[in-house]
Structures are given as structure tokens and as C-alpha cells.
Short mmCIF file of C-alpha atoms and ligand atoms in Angstrom, two decimals:
data_model
loop_
_atom_site.label_atom_id
_atom_site.label_comp_id
_atom_site.label_asym_id
_atom_site.label_seq_id
_atom_site.Cartn_x
_atom_site.Cartn_y
_atom_site.Cartn_z
CA MET A 759 -29.87 24.09 3.63
CA THR A 760 -26.91 25.93 5.14
CA LEU A 761 -23.36 25.02 4.28
CA GLU A 762 -22.83 23.63 7.77
CA GLU A 763 -25.91 21.42 7.46
CA ALA A 764 -24.71 20.20 4.06
CA ARG A 765 -21.29 19.40 5.48
CA ALA A 766 -22.86 17.30 8.23
CA ALA A 767 -25.15 15.59 5.70
CA LEU A 768 -22.11 14.76 3.55
CA MET A 769 -20.49 12.91 6.43
CA LYS A 770 -23.75 11.16 7.35
CA LEU A 771 -24.23 10.02 3.73
CA GLN A 772 -20.76 8.46 3.65
CA GLN A 773 -21.31 6.71 6.97
CA ARG A 774 -24.46 5.12 5.59
CA GLN A 775 -22.65 4.09 2.40
CA SER A 776 -19.87 2.57 4.52
CA ALA A 777 -22.43 0.55 6.45
CA TYR A 778 -23.87 -0.92 3.24
CA ARG A 779 -20.39 -1.67 1.99
CA HIS A 780 -19.54 -3.28 5.31
CA ALA A 781 -22.53 -5.62 5.08
CA MET A 782 -21.84 -6.50 1.44
CA ASP A 783 -18.10 -7.01 1.94
CA LEU A 784 -18.75 -9.22 4.92
CA ILE A 785 -21.08 -11.40 2.83
CA TRP A 786 -18.36 -11.63 0.16
CA TYR A 787 -15.73 -12.41 2.76
CA ASP A 788 -17.90 -15.13 4.27
CA GLY A 789 -18.41 -16.69 0.84
CA ASP A 790 -14.67 -16.68 0.19
CA THR A 791 -13.70 -18.14 3.56
CA VAL A 792 -15.96 -20.28 5.74
CA ALA A 793 -19.41 -20.38 4.07
CA PRO A 794 -20.59 -23.89 3.06
CA LYS A 795 -20.20 -24.64 -0.66
CA GLY A 796 -23.92 -24.68 -1.55
CA THR A 797 -24.77 -21.16 -0.35
CA ALA A 798 -23.80 -18.90 -3.28
CA ALA A 799 -27.41 -18.36 -4.42
CA ASN A 800 -28.36 -17.30 -0.89
CA ARG A 801 -25.62 -14.68 -0.87
CA ALA A 802 -26.46 -13.54 -4.40
CA GLN A 803 -30.04 -12.88 -3.26
CA SER A 804 -28.96 -10.64 -0.37
CA LEU A 805 -26.20 -8.92 -2.31
CA ALA A 806 -28.55 -8.07 -5.19
CA ILE A 807 -30.96 -6.38 -2.75
CA LEU A 808 -28.29 -4.62 -0.73
CA SER A 809 -26.58 -3.32 -3.86
CA GLU A 810 -29.95 -1.97 -5.03
CA GLU A 811 -30.40 -0.17 -1.72
CA ALA A 812 -26.87 1.22 -1.95
CA TYR A 813 -27.59 2.28 -5.54
CA HIS A 814 -30.71 4.18 -4.43
CA LEU A 815 -28.82 5.85 -1.60
CA SER A 816 -26.00 6.95 -3.93
CA THR A 817 -28.14 8.16 -6.82
CA GLY A 818 -31.31 9.35 -5.03
CA ALA A 819 -32.62 12.87 -5.57
CA GLU A 820 -31.69 13.93 -2.04
CA THR A 821 -28.08 12.76 -2.46
CA VAL A 822 -27.69 14.36 -5.88
CA ALA A 823 -29.12 17.67 -4.61
CA LEU A 824 -26.72 17.61 -1.64
CA LEU A 825 -23.67 16.89 -3.80
CA GLU A 826 -24.59 19.51 -6.39
CA PHE A 827 -25.16 22.06 -3.62
CA LEU A 828 -21.68 21.35 -2.24
CA ASP A 829 -20.12 21.24 -5.69
CA GLU A 830 -21.30 24.80 -6.30
CA ARG A 831 -19.69 25.91 -3.04
CA LYS A 832 -16.38 24.16 -3.71
CA PRO A 833 -14.18 27.16 -2.85
CA GLU A 834 -15.60 27.19 0.67
CA LEU A 835 -14.85 23.50 1.26
CA ASN A 836 -11.59 22.14 2.64
CA PRO A 837 -9.45 19.92 0.35
CA ARG A 838 -10.80 16.71 1.87
CA GLU A 839 -14.42 17.76 1.41
CA ARG A 840 -13.71 18.86 -2.15
CA ARG A 841 -12.22 15.48 -3.01
CA MET A 842 -15.13 13.66 -1.32
CA VAL A 843 -17.66 15.59 -3.39
CA GLU A 844 -15.61 15.01 -6.55
CA LEU A 845 -15.42 11.23 -5.99
CA LEU A 846 -19.05 10.87 -4.91
CA LEU A 847 -20.32 12.87 -7.87
CA LYS A 848 -18.18 10.83 -10.24
CA ASP A 849 -19.77 7.69 -8.81
CA VAL A 850 -23.29 9.15 -9.12
CA ARG A 851 -22.74 10.15 -12.74
CA ARG A 852 -21.49 6.64 -13.50
CA LEU A 853 -24.31 4.84 -11.67
CA GLN A 854 -26.99 7.05 -13.20
CA LYS A 855 -25.96 5.84 -16.63
CA ILE A 856 -26.33 2.14 -15.81
CA PRO A 857 -29.97 0.93 -15.72
CA LEU A 858 -30.79 -0.38 -12.25
CA ASP A 859 -32.00 -3.79 -13.45
CA GLU A 860 -28.74 -4.34 -15.34
CA TYR A 861 -26.73 -3.16 -12.37
CA SER A 862 -28.28 -5.59 -9.90
CA ALA A 863 -28.27 -8.41 -12.49
CA HIS A 864 -24.52 -7.87 -12.78
CA GLU A 865 -24.10 -8.05 -8.98
CA ARG A 866 -25.94 -11.36 -9.07
CA LEU A 867 -23.91 -12.57 -12.03
CA ILE A 868 -20.54 -12.04 -10.34
CA VAL A 869 -21.57 -14.05 -7.28
CA GLU A 870 -22.77 -16.92 -9.46
CA ALA A 871 -19.77 -16.66 -11.77
CA GLY A 872 -17.41 -16.86 -8.77
CA ASP A 873 -19.06 -20.07 -7.69
CA VAL A 874 -19.02 -21.57 -11.21
CA TRP A 875 -15.40 -20.52 -11.73
CA GLU A 876 -14.31 -22.27 -8.54
CA ARG A 877 -15.95 -25.51 -9.62
CA ALA A 878 -14.73 -25.16 -13.21
CA LYS A 879 -11.19 -24.63 -12.00
CA ALA A 880 -11.35 -27.68 -9.71
CA ALA A 881 -12.51 -29.80 -12.67
CA SER A 882 -10.30 -27.94 -15.20
CA ASP A 883 -13.45 -27.45 -17.26
CA PHE A 884 -13.36 -24.15 -19.15
CA ALA A 885 -16.57 -24.97 -21.05
CA ALA A 886 -18.54 -24.76 -17.77
CA PHE A 887 -17.25 -21.24 -17.11
CA GLN A 888 -17.33 -19.98 -20.71
CA PRO A 889 -20.99 -18.77 -20.82
CA TYR A 890 -20.44 -16.78 -17.61
CA LEU A 891 -17.22 -15.26 -18.88
CA GLU A 892 -18.99 -14.29 -22.11
CA ARG A 893 -21.63 -12.46 -20.09
CA LEU A 894 -18.97 -10.77 -17.94
CA PHE A 895 -17.09 -9.45 -20.96
CA ALA A 896 -20.41 -8.38 -22.52
CA ASP A 897 -21.30 -6.47 -19.32
CA ALA A 898 -17.89 -4.83 -19.24
CA LYS A 899 -18.32 -3.62 -22.82
CA ARG A 900 -21.93 -2.51 -22.33
CA PHE A 901 -21.29 -0.68 -19.03
CA ALA A 902 -18.28 1.09 -20.49
CA GLY A 903 -20.50 2.16 -23.39
CA TYR A 904 -23.08 3.59 -20.97
CA CYS A 905 -20.53 5.40 -18.82
CA ALA A 906 -18.10 6.71 -21.43
CA PRO A 907 -19.50 6.21 -24.95
CA GLU A 908 -16.72 8.37 -26.37
CA LYS A 909 -14.02 6.08 -24.99
CA ASP A 910 -12.66 2.73 -26.04
CA PRO A 911 -14.25 0.24 -23.57
CA TYR A 912 -10.97 -1.29 -22.46
CA ASP A 913 -9.45 2.15 -21.90
CA TYR A 914 -12.47 2.94 -19.76
CA TRP A 915 -11.82 -0.02 -17.47
CA LEU A 916 -8.07 0.50 -17.29
CA ASN A 917 -8.76 4.03 -16.09
CA GLU A 918 -11.32 2.77 -13.56
CA PHE A 919 -8.70 0.60 -11.87
CA GLU A 920 -5.90 3.14 -12.21
CA GLU A 921 -6.87 6.72 -12.97
CA GLY A 922 -4.89 7.92 -15.98
CA LEU A 923 -4.12 4.48 -17.43
CA ASP A 924 -4.97 3.53 -21.02
CA ARG A 925 -3.78 1.13 -23.72
CA ALA A 926 -1.18 3.55 -25.05
CA ARG A 927 0.53 3.81 -21.63
CA CYS A 928 0.29 0.04 -21.10
CA ASP A 929 1.71 -0.72 -24.55
CA GLU A 930 4.66 1.60 -23.95
CA PHE A 931 5.34 0.31 -20.45
CA PHE A 932 5.11 -3.35 -21.42
CA ALA A 933 7.37 -2.77 -24.44
CA THR A 934 10.02 -1.31 -22.10
CA LEU A 935 9.65 -4.22 -19.69
CA ARG A 936 9.87 -6.78 -22.48
CA ALA A 937 12.98 -5.17 -23.92
CA HIS A 938 14.77 -5.64 -20.58
CA VAL A 939 13.17 -8.69 -19.00
CA VAL A 940 13.28 -11.08 -21.98
CA PRO A 941 17.07 -10.79 -22.63
CA LEU A 942 17.81 -10.80 -18.88
CA LEU A 943 15.76 -13.98 -18.44
CA ALA A 944 17.57 -15.58 -21.39
CA LYS A 945 20.93 -14.86 -19.70
CA VAL A 946 19.65 -16.20 -16.37
CA GLN A 947 18.62 -19.41 -18.10
CA GLU A 948 22.13 -19.90 -19.48
CA LYS A 949 23.51 -19.88 -15.93
CA GLU A 950 23.41 -22.54 -13.27
CA GLN A 951 20.00 -22.52 -11.56
CA LEU A 952 19.76 -21.40 -7.91
CA SER A 953 18.68 -24.16 -5.57
CA ASN A 954 15.40 -23.83 -3.69
CA ALA A 955 15.70 -27.28 -2.07
CA MET A 956 15.55 -25.81 1.44
CA LEU A 957 12.02 -24.55 0.74
CA LEU A 958 10.78 -28.00 -0.30
CA GLY A 959 9.99 -30.73 2.21
CA HIS A 960 7.34 -30.97 4.89
CA PHE A 961 6.17 -27.78 6.62
CA PRO A 962 3.05 -28.47 8.75
CA ALA A 963 0.25 -25.94 8.21
CA ALA A 964 0.03 -25.23 11.95
CA ASP A 965 3.69 -24.19 12.01
CA GLN A 966 3.24 -22.09 8.88
CA GLU A 967 0.34 -20.35 10.59
CA ARG A 968 2.56 -19.52 13.57
CA LEU A 969 5.08 -18.09 11.13
CA ALA A 970 2.32 -16.11 9.35
CA ARG A 971 1.18 -14.42 12.57
CA ARG A 972 4.75 -13.69 13.55
CA LEU A 973 5.41 -12.08 10.14
CA MET A 974 2.24 -10.00 10.39
CA ALA A 975 3.38 -8.55 13.72
CA LEU A 976 6.95 -8.16 12.46
CA ILE A 977 6.03 -6.00 9.47
CA GLY A 978 3.98 -3.77 11.73
CA LEU A 979 0.36 -4.93 11.47
CA ASP A 980 -1.89 -4.38 14.46
CA LEU A 981 -3.30 -7.86 15.09
CA GLU A 982 -6.18 -6.38 17.08
CA HIS A 983 -7.45 -4.95 13.80
CA VAL A 984 -6.11 -7.33 11.13
CA GLY A 985 -7.35 -10.93 10.89
CA LEU A 986 -5.93 -13.98 9.08
CA ALA A 987 -7.90 -16.77 7.35
CA THR A 988 -7.17 -19.39 4.71
CA THR A 989 -8.58 -19.42 1.17
CA GLU A 990 -7.78 -21.00 -2.18
CA HIS A 991 -6.61 -17.60 -3.46
CA PRO A 992 -5.00 -15.16 -0.99
CA PHE A 993 -6.57 -11.69 -0.79
CA THR A 994 -7.08 -8.68 1.48
CA ALA A 995 -10.40 -7.06 2.37
CA SER A 996 -11.38 -3.99 4.38
CA LEU A 997 -14.66 -4.45 6.22
CA GLY A 998 -16.56 -1.22 6.77
CA SER A 999 -13.46 0.88 7.43
CA HIS A 1000 -9.70 0.57 7.92
CA PHE A 1001 -10.37 -0.47 11.52
CA ASP A 1002 -11.24 -4.03 10.39
CA GLU A 1003 -8.93 -5.61 7.83
CA ARG A 1004 -8.74 -9.29 6.83
CA ILE A 1005 -5.97 -11.03 4.97
CA THR A 1006 -5.95 -14.61 3.77
CA THR A 1007 -3.31 -17.13 2.78
CA HIS A 1008 -3.01 -20.70 1.49
CA TYR A 1009 -0.69 -23.22 3.15
CA TYR A 1010 1.14 -25.72 0.94
CA GLU A 1011 2.73 -28.19 3.29
CA ASP A 1012 5.36 -29.19 0.73
CA TYR A 1013 6.50 -25.63 -0.08
CA LEU A 1014 7.40 -22.99 2.47
CA ALA A 1015 7.76 -19.89 0.32
CA SER A 1016 4.18 -19.74 -0.94
CA SER A 1017 2.34 -18.74 2.23
CA LEU A 1018 5.38 -16.94 3.62
CA TYR A 1019 5.38 -14.44 0.75
CA SER A 1020 1.58 -14.37 0.37
CA VAL A 1021 1.33 -13.19 3.96
CA ILE A 1022 3.94 -10.47 3.41
CA HIS A 1023 2.22 -9.44 0.16
CA GLU A 1024 -1.29 -9.27 1.64
CA GLY A 1025 0.24 -7.73 4.75
CA GLY A 1026 1.52 -4.89 2.56
CA HIS A 1027 -2.01 -4.28 1.30
CA ALA A 1028 -3.28 -4.33 4.90
CA LEU A 1029 -0.59 -1.91 6.10
CA TYR A 1030 -1.59 0.52 3.38
CA ASP A 1031 -5.31 0.32 4.20
CA THR A 1032 -5.06 0.33 7.99
CA ASN A 1033 -2.75 3.33 8.03
CA SER A 1034 -5.24 5.72 6.50
CA ALA A 1035 -5.62 8.71 8.84
CA ASP A 1036 -8.21 7.71 11.43
CA ASP A 1037 -10.47 10.65 10.66
CA LEU A 1038 -10.87 9.37 7.08
CA ALA A 1039 -12.78 6.31 8.36
CA TYR A 1040 -16.38 6.00 7.06
CA THR A 1041 -15.66 8.34 4.17
CA VAL A 1042 -14.85 7.64 0.51
CA LEU A 1043 -11.27 8.75 1.21
CA ASP A 1044 -10.59 5.81 3.54
CA GLY A 1045 -8.14 3.12 2.37
CA GLY A 1046 -5.98 2.74 -0.73
CA VAL A 1047 -6.43 5.07 -3.69
CA SER A 1048 -6.04 2.64 -6.59
CA MET A 1049 -5.13 -0.92 -7.46
CA GLY A 1050 -1.78 0.21 -8.86
CA VAL A 1051 -0.73 2.01 -5.69
CA HIS A 1052 -2.10 -0.89 -3.66
CA GLU A 1053 0.00 -3.38 -5.59
CA SER A 1054 3.00 -1.07 -5.25
CA GLN A 1055 2.73 -1.50 -1.46
CA SER A 1056 2.07 -5.24 -1.43
CA ARG A 1057 4.84 -5.98 -3.91
CA PHE A 1058 7.16 -3.58 -2.12
CA PHE A 1059 6.84 -5.63 1.07
CA GLU A 1060 6.87 -8.98 -0.72
CA ASN A 1061 9.77 -8.39 -3.08
CA LEU A 1062 11.80 -5.24 -2.55
CA LEU A 1063 11.89 -5.74 1.22
CA GLY A 1064 10.89 -9.40 1.76
CA ARG A 1065 13.15 -10.88 -0.91
CA SER A 1066 16.13 -8.67 -0.06
CA ARG A 1067 19.36 -10.08 1.35
CA PRO A 1068 19.21 -8.10 4.65
CA PHE A 1069 15.66 -9.27 5.36
CA CYS A 1070 16.62 -12.88 4.63
CA GLU A 1071 19.42 -12.47 7.17
CA TYR A 1072 16.84 -11.48 9.77
CA LEU A 1073 14.28 -14.08 8.69
CA PHE A 1074 16.53 -17.13 8.61
CA PRO A 1075 16.92 -17.53 12.43
CA ILE A 1076 13.12 -17.28 12.78
CA LEU A 1077 12.73 -20.11 10.26
CA GLU A 1078 15.37 -22.10 12.14
CA GLU A 1079 13.37 -21.67 15.33
CA ILE A 1080 10.04 -22.79 13.79
CA PHE A 1081 11.43 -25.42 11.40
CA PRO A 1082 14.67 -26.59 13.07
CA GLU A 1083 14.98 -29.88 11.20
CA GLN A 1084 14.10 -28.49 7.77
CA MET A 1085 16.55 -25.59 8.13
CA ALA A 1086 19.42 -27.65 9.56
CA GLY A 1087 22.64 -27.22 7.58
CA HIS A 1088 21.32 -24.21 5.59
CA THR A 1089 22.25 -20.53 5.76
CA ALA A 1090 20.65 -17.08 5.36
CA GLU A 1091 22.51 -16.61 2.08
CA GLU A 1092 21.03 -19.88 0.77
CA LEU A 1093 17.61 -18.59 1.79
CA TYR A 1094 18.19 -15.37 -0.15
CA ARG A 1095 19.15 -17.34 -3.24
CA ALA A 1096 16.30 -19.84 -2.84
CA VAL A 1097 13.56 -17.21 -2.62
CA ASN A 1098 14.93 -15.43 -5.69
CA ARG A 1099 15.20 -18.43 -7.98
CA ALA A 1100 13.95 -17.16 -11.34
CA GLU A 1101 12.20 -19.74 -13.45
CA PRO A 1102 9.40 -19.42 -16.00
CA GLY A 1103 6.33 -21.22 -14.69
CA LEU A 1104 2.60 -21.64 -15.23
CA ILE A 1105 1.11 -19.84 -12.24
CA ARG A 1106 1.15 -16.06 -11.82
CA THR A 1107 0.84 -16.02 -8.04
CA GLU A 1108 3.83 -18.38 -7.71
CA ALA A 1109 5.99 -16.42 -10.15
CA ASP A 1110 9.30 -14.88 -9.15
CA GLU A 1111 9.98 -11.17 -9.41
CA LEU A 1112 11.66 -11.44 -12.81
CA THR A 1113 9.14 -13.54 -14.73
CA TYR A 1114 6.08 -12.03 -13.04
CA PRO A 1115 5.56 -9.18 -15.54
CA LEU A 1116 5.41 -11.71 -18.39
CA HIS A 1117 2.37 -13.34 -16.75
CA ILE A 1118 0.68 -9.94 -16.65
CA MET A 1119 1.50 -9.24 -20.29
CA VAL A 1120 -0.30 -12.43 -21.36
CA ARG A 1121 -3.46 -11.35 -19.52
CA TYR A 1122 -3.23 -7.81 -20.84
CA GLU A 1123 -2.91 -8.97 -24.46
CA LEU A 1124 -5.90 -11.30 -24.11
CA GLU A 1125 -8.21 -8.82 -22.34
CA LYS A 1126 -7.36 -6.16 -24.86
CA ARG A 1127 -8.20 -8.40 -27.80
CA VAL A 1128 -11.45 -9.75 -26.33
CA MET A 1129 -12.61 -6.24 -25.47
CA ALA A 1130 -11.77 -5.10 -29.00
CA GLY A 1131 -13.77 -7.99 -30.46
CA GLU A 1132 -10.66 -9.48 -32.06
CA LEU A 1133 -10.81 -12.64 -29.97
CA SER A 1134 -13.82 -14.63 -28.76
CA VAL A 1135 -14.08 -15.97 -25.22
CA SER A 1136 -14.12 -19.53 -26.61
CA GLU A 1137 -10.68 -18.89 -28.13
CA LEU A 1138 -9.17 -17.77 -24.82
CA PRO A 1139 -7.76 -21.13 -23.63
CA GLY A 1140 -5.93 -21.75 -26.91
CA GLU A 1141 -4.52 -18.23 -27.08
CA TRP A 1142 -3.56 -18.35 -23.42
CA ASN A 1143 -1.55 -21.51 -24.02
CA ARG A 1144 0.06 -20.09 -27.15
CA LEU A 1145 1.17 -16.89 -25.37
CA TYR A 1146 2.58 -18.85 -22.43
CA ARG A 1147 4.65 -20.82 -24.92
CA GLU A 1148 5.79 -17.61 -26.64
CA TYR A 1149 6.46 -15.38 -23.58
CA LEU A 1150 7.50 -17.93 -20.96
CA GLY A 1151 8.45 -21.01 -22.95
CA VAL A 1152 6.18 -23.32 -20.94
CA GLU A 1153 3.51 -25.81 -22.02
CA VAL A 1154 0.17 -25.39 -20.25
CA PRO A 1155 -1.08 -28.90 -19.35
CA ASP A 1156 -4.73 -28.00 -18.60
CA ASP A 1157 -7.02 -25.00 -18.09
CA ALA A 1158 -6.77 -25.15 -14.29
CA HIS A 1159 -3.08 -24.29 -14.71
CA GLY A 1160 -3.92 -21.94 -17.56
CA VAL A 1161 -6.81 -19.66 -18.32
CA LEU A 1162 -8.84 -20.67 -15.22
CA GLN A 1163 -6.12 -19.99 -12.64
CA ASP A 1164 -7.09 -16.43 -11.59
CA ILE A 1165 -10.21 -15.28 -9.78
CA HIS A 1166 -10.32 -11.78 -11.32
CA TRP A 1167 -12.37 -12.30 -14.46
CA SER A 1168 -15.02 -14.24 -12.53
CA GLY A 1169 -15.54 -11.11 -10.42
CA GLY A 1170 -15.90 -8.96 -13.53
CA ASP A 1171 -12.51 -7.34 -12.89
CA ILE A 1172 -11.45 -6.84 -16.48
CA GLY A 1173 -8.64 -4.29 -16.81
CA TYR A 1174 -7.29 -4.98 -13.32
CA PHE A 1175 -4.16 -7.01 -14.18
CA PRO A 1176 -2.01 -4.24 -15.69
CA SER A 1177 -2.13 -2.41 -12.34
CA TYR A 1178 -0.12 -5.29 -10.82
CA ALA A 1179 2.76 -4.65 -13.17
CA PHE A 1180 2.64 -0.89 -12.71
CA GLY A 1181 2.53 -1.38 -8.94
CA GLY A 1182 5.62 -3.56 -9.06
CA ALA A 1183 7.45 -0.90 -11.02
CA TYR A 1184 6.39 2.00 -8.74
CA GLY A 1185 8.15 0.30 -5.84
CA ALA A 1186 11.66 0.60 -7.30
CA GLN A 1187 11.36 4.40 -7.43
CA LEU A 1188 9.83 4.61 -3.96
CA LEU A 1189 12.68 2.54 -2.54
CA ARG A 1190 15.28 4.74 -4.22
CA ARG A 1191 13.64 7.82 -2.70
CA MET A 1192 13.25 6.22 0.73
CA ARG A 1193 16.95 5.32 0.80
CA GLU A 1194 17.81 9.04 0.72
CA THR A 1195 16.60 9.39 4.32
CA VAL A 1196 16.19 5.87 5.73
CA ASP A 1197 18.89 3.22 6.17
CA VAL A 1198 16.61 0.55 4.75
CA ASP A 1199 19.14 -2.29 4.81
CA ALA A 1200 20.09 -1.71 8.45
CA ALA A 1201 16.40 -1.60 9.42
CA LEU A 1202 15.68 -4.89 7.60
CA ARG A 1203 18.74 -6.61 9.02
CA ALA A 1204 17.45 -5.71 12.48
CA GLY A 1205 13.87 -6.74 11.66
CA ASN A 1206 12.85 -3.17 12.49
CA PHE A 1207 10.14 -1.99 10.10
CA ALA A 1208 9.36 1.16 12.10
CA PRO A 1209 11.46 3.65 10.08
CA ILE A 1210 10.30 2.13 6.77
CA ASN A 1211 6.64 2.25 7.81
CA ARG A 1212 7.05 5.77 9.18
CA TRP A 1213 8.25 6.93 5.76
CA LEU A 1214 5.44 5.14 3.92
CA ARG A 1215 2.81 6.38 6.36
CA GLU A 1216 4.03 9.95 6.00
CA HIS A 1217 4.30 9.97 2.19
CA LEU A 1218 1.57 7.54 1.12
CA TRP A 1219 -0.60 5.67 3.56
CA ARG A 1220 -2.14 8.41 5.72
CA HIS A 1221 -3.49 10.28 2.69
CA GLY A 1222 -6.01 7.57 1.73
CA CYS A 1223 -7.72 8.71 -1.49
CA LEU A 1224 -7.08 12.42 -1.03
CA TYR A 1225 -4.83 12.65 -4.10
CA LYS A 1226 -5.13 11.05 -7.51
CA PRO A 1227 -2.85 7.99 -7.86
CA ALA A 1228 -0.28 9.64 -10.15
CA GLU A 1229 -0.13 12.75 -7.97
CA LEU A 1230 0.29 10.71 -4.79
CA PHE A 1231 3.03 8.63 -6.40
CA GLU A 1232 4.91 11.66 -7.73
CA ARG A 1233 4.75 13.43 -4.35
CA ALA A 1234 6.18 10.34 -2.64
CA ALA A 1235 8.76 9.41 -5.28
CA GLY A 1236 9.76 13.02 -5.93
CA GLU A 1237 9.65 12.45 -9.69
CA LYS A 1238 7.49 11.16 -12.53
CA PHE A 1239 7.00 7.44 -13.15
CA ASP A 1240 10.05 5.96 -14.84
CA PRO A 1241 9.95 2.21 -15.60
CA THR A 1242 13.72 2.03 -16.06
CA ALA A 1243 14.16 2.35 -12.27
CA PHE A 1244 12.46 -1.04 -12.06
CA THR A 1245 14.32 -2.67 -14.96
CA THR A 1246 17.65 -1.43 -13.55
CA TYR A 1247 16.73 -2.87 -10.16
CA LEU A 1248 15.96 -6.24 -11.79
CA GLU A 1249 19.17 -6.22 -13.84
CA GLU A 1250 21.33 -5.41 -10.83
CA LYS A 1251 19.65 -7.89 -8.51
CA PHE A 1252 19.45 -10.86 -10.86
CA GLY A 1253 22.76 -10.01 -12.50
CA GLU A 1254 24.47 -10.36 -9.11
CA LEU A 1255 22.46 -13.45 -8.10
CA TYR A 1256 23.24 -15.32 -11.31
CA GLY A 1257 26.73 -13.95 -11.88
CA ILE A 1258 25.95 -12.08 -15.10
CA GLU A 1259 28.40 -9.39 -16.20
CA GLN A 1260 26.67 -6.01 -15.89
CA GLU A 1261 28.03 -4.63 -19.16
CA THR A 1262 26.16 -7.29 -21.11
CA PHE A 1263 22.98 -5.30 -20.48
CA LEU A 1264 24.20 -2.24 -22.30
ZN1 ZN B 1498 -2.01 -7.91 -4.29
#
């Protein structure tokens, strides 16, 4: 094989892998959106077979020979090709260590577990989900043992979701957050609460959908390539490549802010994915590099931009146009205050910017202890409720509003949650850096996302997975990760909103 032939084969291999992923992701997407309730076993059957085929393609002798051939000729490859070979080989080495029967059994398990979780949540019946969750945690431990026997299993998974992350970094980061967020929240709770009355009332789903599509276009999504559907739990999925992106939302007719900010959040994910350089499509470099960087983009749009005063000034007249009666007598400043009302609650996805990290800390503590064998799955509901009391001061009434609320564990995504908190914190530094060259407030006040998106495309989005997450972040932010940028942002924002003297934070 010549180097040129190997280069062409490398691209062909990735196109075939993308096609398998496309088929599998579409089956997942169907199950999450419009598929009839009784069809999970049918999807599990197809997914188990397709994932086996994809496994054979990725770990077959021909593929391994090709990748090893290219790996030996690394100096002759361009940076993109080098990174492709690095990522593909990493995947091969990982897959080779997991026995095929266990791998496809796991694929089947997560489809079934997703179905059982949904029913268990609807009935608030943790016992129904418990045996599945036990198997999912057991798989996570066993697979980590196969792939990195020298590593702590939870560290292995943290690093899988965010390269470079481990318990030590999480512990340090969460300790810093706690030291700032807990006293700030206590001061907020001493003050008069901000009213969110204007967001409560009746907001017909059809009108909310009109608003959702308008917001998608406003923030710069190309609606020819990004679709919108409704699901219980909002999410974003790339199908096959960044040329076909789907976001979902959930309309609550009695509460306007939920879908409004879900759409901006998922829209941030979709902007990141769809702005990969076009020639990265159908390669492993297409789309977002890690969950942490992904969440940094979604939370950037949702909170740092979407919940800013200048954006609320632009948004309010749009709300007046779509909901004239509900908005009558209110102002943009009231909207800004309403969408930033900080209040400890039960549900992570409904949490405000200030209390959100506390929800993540609960999940982190619990995952860490189950993975370490210090806590059994059957003890999770009780410990969940106890930590919500301790961290957020709220009483969990039932498991649907407690341990069963999130989809992640049912999909085997153990070690995912901490990336949400890191992502939220990355944004504060990115915004600080962006402000050096972009008049962000003026752009938001004018509803003009072009200069903001241009900056993000240039520094982050177009690179796809070319750089490791930490390297990409540092190149964009111009400095190393520093969580105090985020805590300072929170103290300034909520200090001003609630009328708290700044010096009291010293
Ligand atoms: Zn997200």
C-alpha cells in the first residue's frame, strides 16, 4: 500500500463509520421523538446488530493494519490526518479490550434501560429501574477495568467525557464553587425574591413553537440543516454529519421560560456542531470535541448571552409581539429579573445559573461513591434526597422529582455530569476574552449574533475535534482554566440583581 492509497482508505473508512453512526443515531432519535411506545425491543434488535457491524469495521484486521501503517508514517501526515489516526487508534485499542458479546449486550441494555427508565419515572417507581441501573454501573466498572486496569474506574469515565478530567480536578473545582456559591446563595435568600410572575400564565404550545423557530434563526442556526422536535427531555443530535442536526424542546403551557431557554441551550450545541469546517464532515474530527466544551457553548448561549440584560432588551419586544396579553404592563428590565430569579429547586434542567452547580455536585458525589463501591444502587434515592436537603435545602417529594429525573444514567452515561459544571465555568473566561475584540452588549441589544458567532467560529467551532479539549479552550480563552472567572461573574451578576454589597464577598 502506498501512502496515497492509505490516505484515501483512511477517508473511506471514516465515511463508512459515519454511515453506521448515521443509521444508529437516527434509530435513537426516532425512539426519543415519534416512535410508538411499544417499539423499544425492535430498535434494540437493530441497534445490537448495527453496533456489532460497526465494531467489526472499527477493529477488523484490515482497519488495524491501515491505522498502524499510517501511525508509523505520522511525520508525513498533515495535522488533521495525524489527529484522525490518533483518535481512531485510541478507539480501536479500547474496543479490542471489550469482548464483543459484552459490547453488544451493553448496546441492547441501554435501549431497554431507557425504556424502563421512562416508565419508572412516569410512575415514580425507582424499584422498577433499580436492576437496570445496577447492571449499568456494573458495566461501567467492568468496561473501565478492561480498558484501563491501572486507573480508578470513575477517573476512566470522567476522562472519557472530558479528556484530562479526574476526581482530583473535580474535587478541587467543586470545592472552589461551593466556597463561593453557598455563601452567595445564602445572601440572595436574605433579600427580597425577584418576581417571575410574567413568565407564569397561559402560553399556548403553538405560540411557543413560533417563538422557538424565531429564536433558532435569531441566534444564527441554518434552519435548512437544523430541525426542531418535542421530547420529554430536550437534547441535540447530529445525524451522520454536521449537515443534519436536530434539537428538541418541551413546551410547558403554564411557564414560558422553560422552552425558551431550552431552545437557546440546545441551539448553542447545534451552533457548535454545525459550524465544524465543512471538509471535516464524515470524519472523526466532525462536531464538538468533548461534553465539557459542548456544554460551554450551550450554557454560553443560554446564560451568559440569553440571560443577559442587553439580550432581554432585544427579546422583550418579540415576546410582546407573540404574547401581547401576557406581556402587557411588563418591561424588559422585569424580564431580565424574572429569568434570573435564583431559587433552590428540585429539578436540574429548571435550575437557575446560580444554583445549577449544586445540582451537579449532588450527582458527582453519588456517582463517585457508587463507582467506588461505597454506596449501593438501592441506597441512591435516600442519599439523593439527603444531599438535596444538605446542598439545596429542599425536600424531595418522590423519585420522579429526585433520583429518576435525568436520562443520563439510563443511557450508561456515568461520569458525564461534571462536564456540565466545567462547561458553565469555561464560558465566563471565553466571554471575557471575546469582549476584548467584540462589543458583545451592543450586538445583543441589536439582536445581532453575527460578530459573536464569527468569534466563536474562528476560535472554537471550525476546529471540530482537531485539538484536545484543554488545548482548544486555552487557545480560545488565551489562558489556562480559572474557575474564579466564573465565580466572580456570578457574584457580580447576582450581587447587582439582588442588591448585595460587593465587599461582603471578600
Ligand atoms: Zn446541554
